[in-house]
Amino acid sequence: MTSQRTRERLIQRLVDQGVADLRVLDVIRNTPRHWFLDEALSHRAYEDSALPIGYGQTLSQPYIVARMTEILLGACGKKPERVLEVGTGSGYQTAVLAQLVEQVYSVERIKPLQDKARTRLRELGLHNVVFSHADGGLGWPQKGPFDAILSAAAPRVIPEDLKQQLAPGGVMVIPAGGEQQSLYLVVRDGDSDTFITQELEPVRFVPLLSGTTR
Ligand code: SAH
């Protein structure tokens, strides 16, 4: 079992790095990150680093999960109702979001990762998440428009399909780029086709790939 002290150290580290939203810190404090890792790695769950989850993918670093969630909530103003997540992975970011928004729609292209994440969220008693095995770069048009979109994988260029699935005033937090990536905040200006894009900080994410795997 991980001691409360280890988790508190992580929270302190996030605060030191500038994470200030108390709702986000509280949810991270209470979400068992070790739950989202294989047994052999679970003792490293409260380090502030990305960790492998198989299939060449990684569980995001706690700092980036906290930061992206904080940006999303801050830019949304009110509590977001419908949120699209691209790249479920282990389901850790999904679990954090599920505790802060009304309903999460999470898309993953690697089937076994999706299956594991679904089980973990159910076991944690988080029932406001629906999953889709699909190419998340195309969004989830049947379920949109979304108040917020968060992507855990980096396309070279922010996909037009995702922008078009933002509700009026909707916000998207997404990494993009090639060798050099940045985190972006995209806000839809009312119900117009105008999008305000802000480049936030350098980041490193796994690439957003097209298609799906069994
Ligand atoms: N937040 C997740 C991050 C997982 S890494 C976690 O902490 O576990 C990013 C995930 O995006 C990987 O699982 C990868 O398979 C997925 N991914 C990459 N391209 C995708 C696409 N086009 N559609 C859906 N998921 C995608």
Short mmCIF file of C-alpha atoms and ligand atoms in Angstrom, two decimals:
data_model
loop_
_atom_site.label_atom_id
_atom_site.label_comp_id
_atom_site.label_asym_id
_atom_site.label_seq_id
_atom_site.Cartn_x
_atom_site.Cartn_y
_atom_site.Cartn_z
CA MET A 1 0.00 0.00 0.00
CA THR A 2 1.17 3.48 -0.74
CA SER A 3 1.47 5.71 2.26
CA GLN A 4 -0.51 8.91 2.55
CA ARG A 5 2.83 10.65 2.93
CA THR A 6 4.01 9.56 -0.52
CA ARG A 7 0.84 10.97 -2.06
CA GLU A 8 1.16 14.22 -0.13
CA ARG A 9 4.71 14.60 -1.44
CA LEU A 10 3.35 14.38 -4.99
CA ILE A 11 0.70 17.01 -4.25
CA GLN A 12 3.35 19.31 -2.77
CA ARG A 13 5.46 18.84 -5.89
CA LEU A 14 2.52 19.80 -8.11
CA VAL A 15 1.90 22.91 -5.99
CA ASP A 16 5.61 23.80 -6.26
CA GLN A 17 5.32 23.52 -10.04
CA GLY A 18 2.45 26.00 -10.05
CA VAL A 19 -0.69 23.85 -10.03
CA ALA A 20 -3.12 25.97 -8.02
CA ASP A 21 -6.65 24.66 -8.63
CA LEU A 22 -7.70 23.09 -5.33
CA ARG A 23 -10.39 20.94 -6.99
CA VAL A 24 -7.74 19.36 -9.22
CA LEU A 25 -5.26 18.85 -6.38
CA ASP A 26 -7.95 17.26 -4.28
CA VAL A 27 -9.00 14.82 -6.99
CA ILE A 28 -5.38 13.85 -7.68
CA ARG A 29 -4.80 13.34 -3.96
CA ASN A 30 -7.75 10.93 -3.84
CA THR A 31 -7.27 9.03 -7.11
CA PRO A 32 -5.19 5.86 -6.66
CA ARG A 33 -2.65 6.18 -9.49
CA HIS A 34 -1.13 2.79 -8.62
CA TRP A 35 -4.45 1.29 -9.72
CA PHE A 36 -3.64 2.23 -13.32
CA LEU A 37 -0.26 0.48 -13.50
CA ASP A 38 0.90 -3.11 -13.69
CA GLU A 39 1.89 -4.58 -10.33
CA ALA A 40 5.61 -4.41 -11.14
CA LEU A 41 5.49 -0.63 -11.57
CA SER A 42 2.90 0.32 -9.02
CA HIS A 43 5.52 1.26 -6.40
CA ARG A 44 6.50 4.14 -8.72
CA ALA A 45 2.94 5.43 -9.12
CA TYR A 46 3.40 8.59 -7.05
CA GLU A 47 6.59 9.72 -8.75
CA ASP A 48 6.02 12.71 -10.98
CA SER A 49 6.98 10.85 -14.15
CA ALA A 50 5.37 9.19 -17.15
CA LEU A 51 5.36 5.38 -16.85
CA PRO A 52 4.91 2.59 -19.44
CA ILE A 53 1.49 0.92 -19.79
CA GLY A 54 2.35 -1.45 -22.66
CA TYR A 55 1.76 -1.20 -26.44
CA GLY A 56 4.41 1.52 -26.59
CA GLN A 57 2.17 3.91 -24.64
CA THR A 58 2.64 5.75 -21.35
CA LEU A 59 0.63 6.84 -18.35
CA SER A 60 0.94 10.63 -18.40
CA GLN A 61 3.06 12.45 -15.83
CA PRO A 62 0.90 13.68 -12.91
CA TYR A 63 2.07 17.26 -13.52
CA ILE A 64 0.73 17.26 -17.09
CA VAL A 65 -2.57 15.62 -16.06
CA ALA A 66 -3.00 18.26 -13.34
CA ARG A 67 -1.97 21.12 -15.61
CA MET A 68 -4.22 20.13 -18.53
CA THR A 69 -7.19 19.57 -16.23
CA GLU A 70 -6.62 22.90 -14.52
CA ILE A 71 -6.40 24.74 -17.85
CA LEU A 72 -9.55 23.02 -19.10
CA LEU A 73 -11.60 23.86 -16.00
CA GLY A 74 -10.28 27.42 -15.85
CA ALA A 75 -11.05 28.12 -19.51
CA CYS A 76 -14.52 26.59 -19.28
CA GLY A 77 -15.69 28.84 -16.46
CA LYS A 78 -18.66 26.72 -15.46
CA LYS A 79 -18.52 22.97 -14.71
CA PRO A 80 -18.20 21.30 -18.12
CA GLU A 81 -21.02 18.91 -18.94
CA ARG A 82 -19.87 16.96 -21.97
CA VAL A 83 -16.14 16.30 -22.26
CA LEU A 84 -14.36 14.37 -25.00
CA GLU A 85 -11.06 12.69 -24.11
CA VAL A 86 -8.82 11.51 -26.95
CA GLY A 87 -6.47 8.68 -25.87
CA THR A 88 -7.88 6.85 -22.84
CA GLY A 89 -4.63 4.93 -22.26
CA SER A 90 -4.61 3.60 -18.70
CA GLY A 91 -7.73 5.60 -17.82
CA TYR A 92 -5.99 7.71 -15.17
CA GLN A 93 -6.69 11.08 -16.77
CA THR A 94 -10.20 9.78 -17.51
CA ALA A 95 -10.73 9.07 -13.80
CA VAL A 96 -9.52 12.54 -12.84
CA LEU A 97 -11.85 14.17 -15.37
CA ALA A 98 -14.81 12.01 -14.38
CA GLN A 99 -14.65 13.45 -10.87
CA LEU A 100 -14.72 17.05 -12.10
CA VAL A 101 -17.17 17.11 -15.03
CA GLU A 102 -20.65 15.76 -15.73
CA GLN A 103 -19.96 13.17 -18.44
CA VAL A 104 -16.77 11.94 -20.12
CA TYR A 105 -16.64 10.46 -23.65
CA SER A 106 -13.30 8.71 -24.00
CA VAL A 107 -11.85 7.39 -27.27
CA GLU A 108 -8.91 4.94 -27.54
CA ARG A 109 -7.52 3.21 -30.63
CA ILE A 110 -5.85 0.25 -28.83
CA LYS A 111 -8.58 -2.18 -27.75
CA PRO A 112 -6.80 -3.96 -24.81
CA LEU A 113 -5.92 -0.61 -23.20
CA GLN A 114 -9.53 0.48 -23.49
CA ASP A 115 -10.80 -2.78 -21.95
CA LYS A 116 -8.47 -2.44 -18.95
CA ALA A 117 -9.35 1.21 -18.42
CA ARG A 118 -13.07 0.43 -18.51
CA THR A 119 -12.67 -2.23 -15.81
CA ARG A 120 -10.56 0.05 -13.59
CA LEU A 121 -13.05 2.91 -13.75
CA ARG A 122 -15.93 0.59 -12.96
CA GLU A 123 -14.02 -0.80 -9.99
CA LEU A 124 -13.43 2.73 -8.75
CA GLY A 125 -17.17 3.39 -8.94
CA LEU A 126 -16.89 6.01 -11.69
CA HIS A 127 -19.91 5.50 -13.92
CA ASN A 128 -20.11 8.77 -15.85
CA VAL A 129 -17.73 7.64 -18.60
CA VAL A 130 -18.53 6.03 -21.94
CA PHE A 131 -15.83 4.53 -24.13
CA SER A 132 -15.35 4.21 -27.85
CA HIS A 133 -12.80 2.09 -29.70
CA ALA A 134 -12.09 4.41 -32.60
CA ASP A 135 -9.71 6.93 -34.12
CA GLY A 136 -10.07 9.85 -31.73
CA GLY A 137 -8.49 12.24 -34.21
CA LEU A 138 -11.92 12.22 -35.82
CA GLY A 139 -13.56 13.05 -32.48
CA TRP A 140 -16.87 11.40 -31.65
CA PRO A 141 -19.30 13.29 -33.91
CA GLN A 142 -22.42 11.35 -32.77
CA LYS A 143 -21.87 12.53 -29.18
CA GLY A 144 -20.78 16.11 -29.85
CA PRO A 145 -20.77 19.02 -29.57
CA PHE A 146 -18.57 19.07 -26.47
CA ASP A 147 -18.02 21.76 -23.84
CA ALA A 148 -14.42 20.61 -23.62
CA ILE A 149 -11.98 18.33 -25.44
CA LEU A 150 -8.73 17.03 -23.96
CA SER A 151 -6.21 15.07 -26.01
CA ALA A 152 -3.51 12.86 -24.44
CA ALA A 153 -1.80 12.23 -27.79
CA ALA A 154 -0.17 14.78 -30.09
CA PRO A 155 -1.22 15.31 -33.71
CA ARG A 156 1.18 17.26 -35.96
CA VAL A 157 -1.54 19.84 -36.52
CA ILE A 158 -4.71 20.37 -34.44
CA PRO A 159 -7.42 18.35 -36.26
CA GLU A 160 -10.22 20.35 -37.86
CA ASP A 161 -12.70 17.57 -36.91
CA LEU A 162 -12.00 18.19 -33.22
CA LYS A 163 -12.39 21.96 -33.55
CA GLN A 164 -15.72 21.50 -35.30
CA GLN A 165 -17.02 19.35 -32.42
CA LEU A 166 -16.56 22.15 -29.87
CA ALA A 167 -19.82 23.67 -28.61
CA PRO A 168 -20.14 27.49 -28.71
CA GLY A 169 -17.56 28.80 -26.24
CA GLY A 170 -16.13 25.27 -25.96
CA VAL A 171 -12.47 24.75 -25.08
CA MET A 172 -9.84 22.24 -26.18
CA VAL A 173 -6.52 21.45 -24.49
CA ILE A 174 -4.25 19.56 -26.87
CA PRO A 175 -0.56 18.98 -27.54
CA ALA A 176 0.56 19.31 -31.17
CA GLY A 177 3.74 19.28 -33.21
CA GLY A 178 6.42 16.88 -34.39
CA GLU A 179 9.88 16.73 -32.78
CA GLN A 180 9.02 19.92 -30.92
CA GLN A 181 5.57 19.90 -29.38
CA SER A 182 3.61 22.54 -27.51
CA LEU A 183 0.46 22.46 -25.47
CA TYR A 184 -2.37 24.54 -26.99
CA LEU A 185 -5.60 25.99 -25.70
CA VAL A 186 -8.25 26.43 -28.39
CA VAL A 187 -11.46 28.32 -27.60
CA ARG A 188 -14.43 28.49 -29.96
CA ASP A 189 -15.63 32.07 -30.18
CA GLY A 190 -19.39 31.80 -29.61
CA ASP A 191 -21.03 29.63 -32.25
CA SER A 192 -18.90 31.10 -35.02
CA ASP A 193 -16.19 29.38 -37.00
CA THR A 194 -13.58 31.51 -35.28
CA PHE A 195 -11.17 29.73 -32.96
CA ILE A 196 -8.76 31.48 -30.63
CA THR A 197 -5.60 29.42 -30.27
CA GLN A 198 -3.01 30.03 -27.56
CA GLU A 199 0.35 28.26 -27.40
CA LEU A 200 1.05 27.48 -23.73
CA GLU A 201 4.21 25.50 -22.99
CA PRO A 202 6.57 22.91 -24.46
CA VAL A 203 5.46 19.29 -23.83
CA ARG A 204 6.24 15.75 -24.98
CA PHE A 205 3.41 13.35 -25.78
CA VAL A 206 3.07 10.11 -27.73
CA PRO A 207 1.89 10.82 -31.29
CA LEU A 208 -1.78 10.75 -32.27
CA LEU A 209 -1.94 7.86 -34.74
CA SER A 210 -4.72 7.16 -37.19
CA GLY A 211 -6.75 3.96 -37.44
CA THR A 212 -7.37 1.42 -34.67
CA THR A 213 -5.87 -1.89 -33.45
CA ARG A 214 -7.74 -4.97 -32.24
N1 SAH B 1 -3.85 9.97 -20.25
C1 SAH B 1 -3.42 8.66 -20.66
C2 SAH B 1 -2.35 8.82 -21.72
C3 SAH B 1 -2.10 7.62 -22.51
S1 SAH B 1 -0.92 7.87 -23.81
C4 SAH B 1 -2.86 7.97 -19.42
O1 SAH B 1 -2.44 8.69 -18.54
O2 SAH B 1 -2.83 6.75 -19.36
C5 SAH B 1 -1.95 8.38 -25.12
C6 SAH B 1 -2.98 7.40 -25.60
O3 SAH B 1 -3.53 7.92 -26.82
C7 SAH B 1 -2.44 6.00 -25.93
O4 SAH B 1 -3.17 5.05 -25.21
C8 SAH B 1 -2.68 5.87 -27.45
O5 SAH B 1 -3.03 4.56 -27.85
C9 SAH B 1 -3.85 6.83 -27.65
N2 SAH B 1 -4.01 7.29 -29.02
C10 SAH B 1 -3.06 7.66 -29.91
N3 SAH B 1 -3.64 8.03 -31.07
C11 SAH B 1 -4.99 7.89 -30.90
C12 SAH B 1 -6.12 8.11 -31.74
N4 SAH B 1 -6.00 8.55 -32.98
N5 SAH B 1 -7.34 7.84 -31.23
C13 SAH B 1 -7.50 7.38 -29.97
N6 SAH B 1 -6.47 7.17 -29.13
C14 SAH B 1 -5.22 7.43 -29.59
#
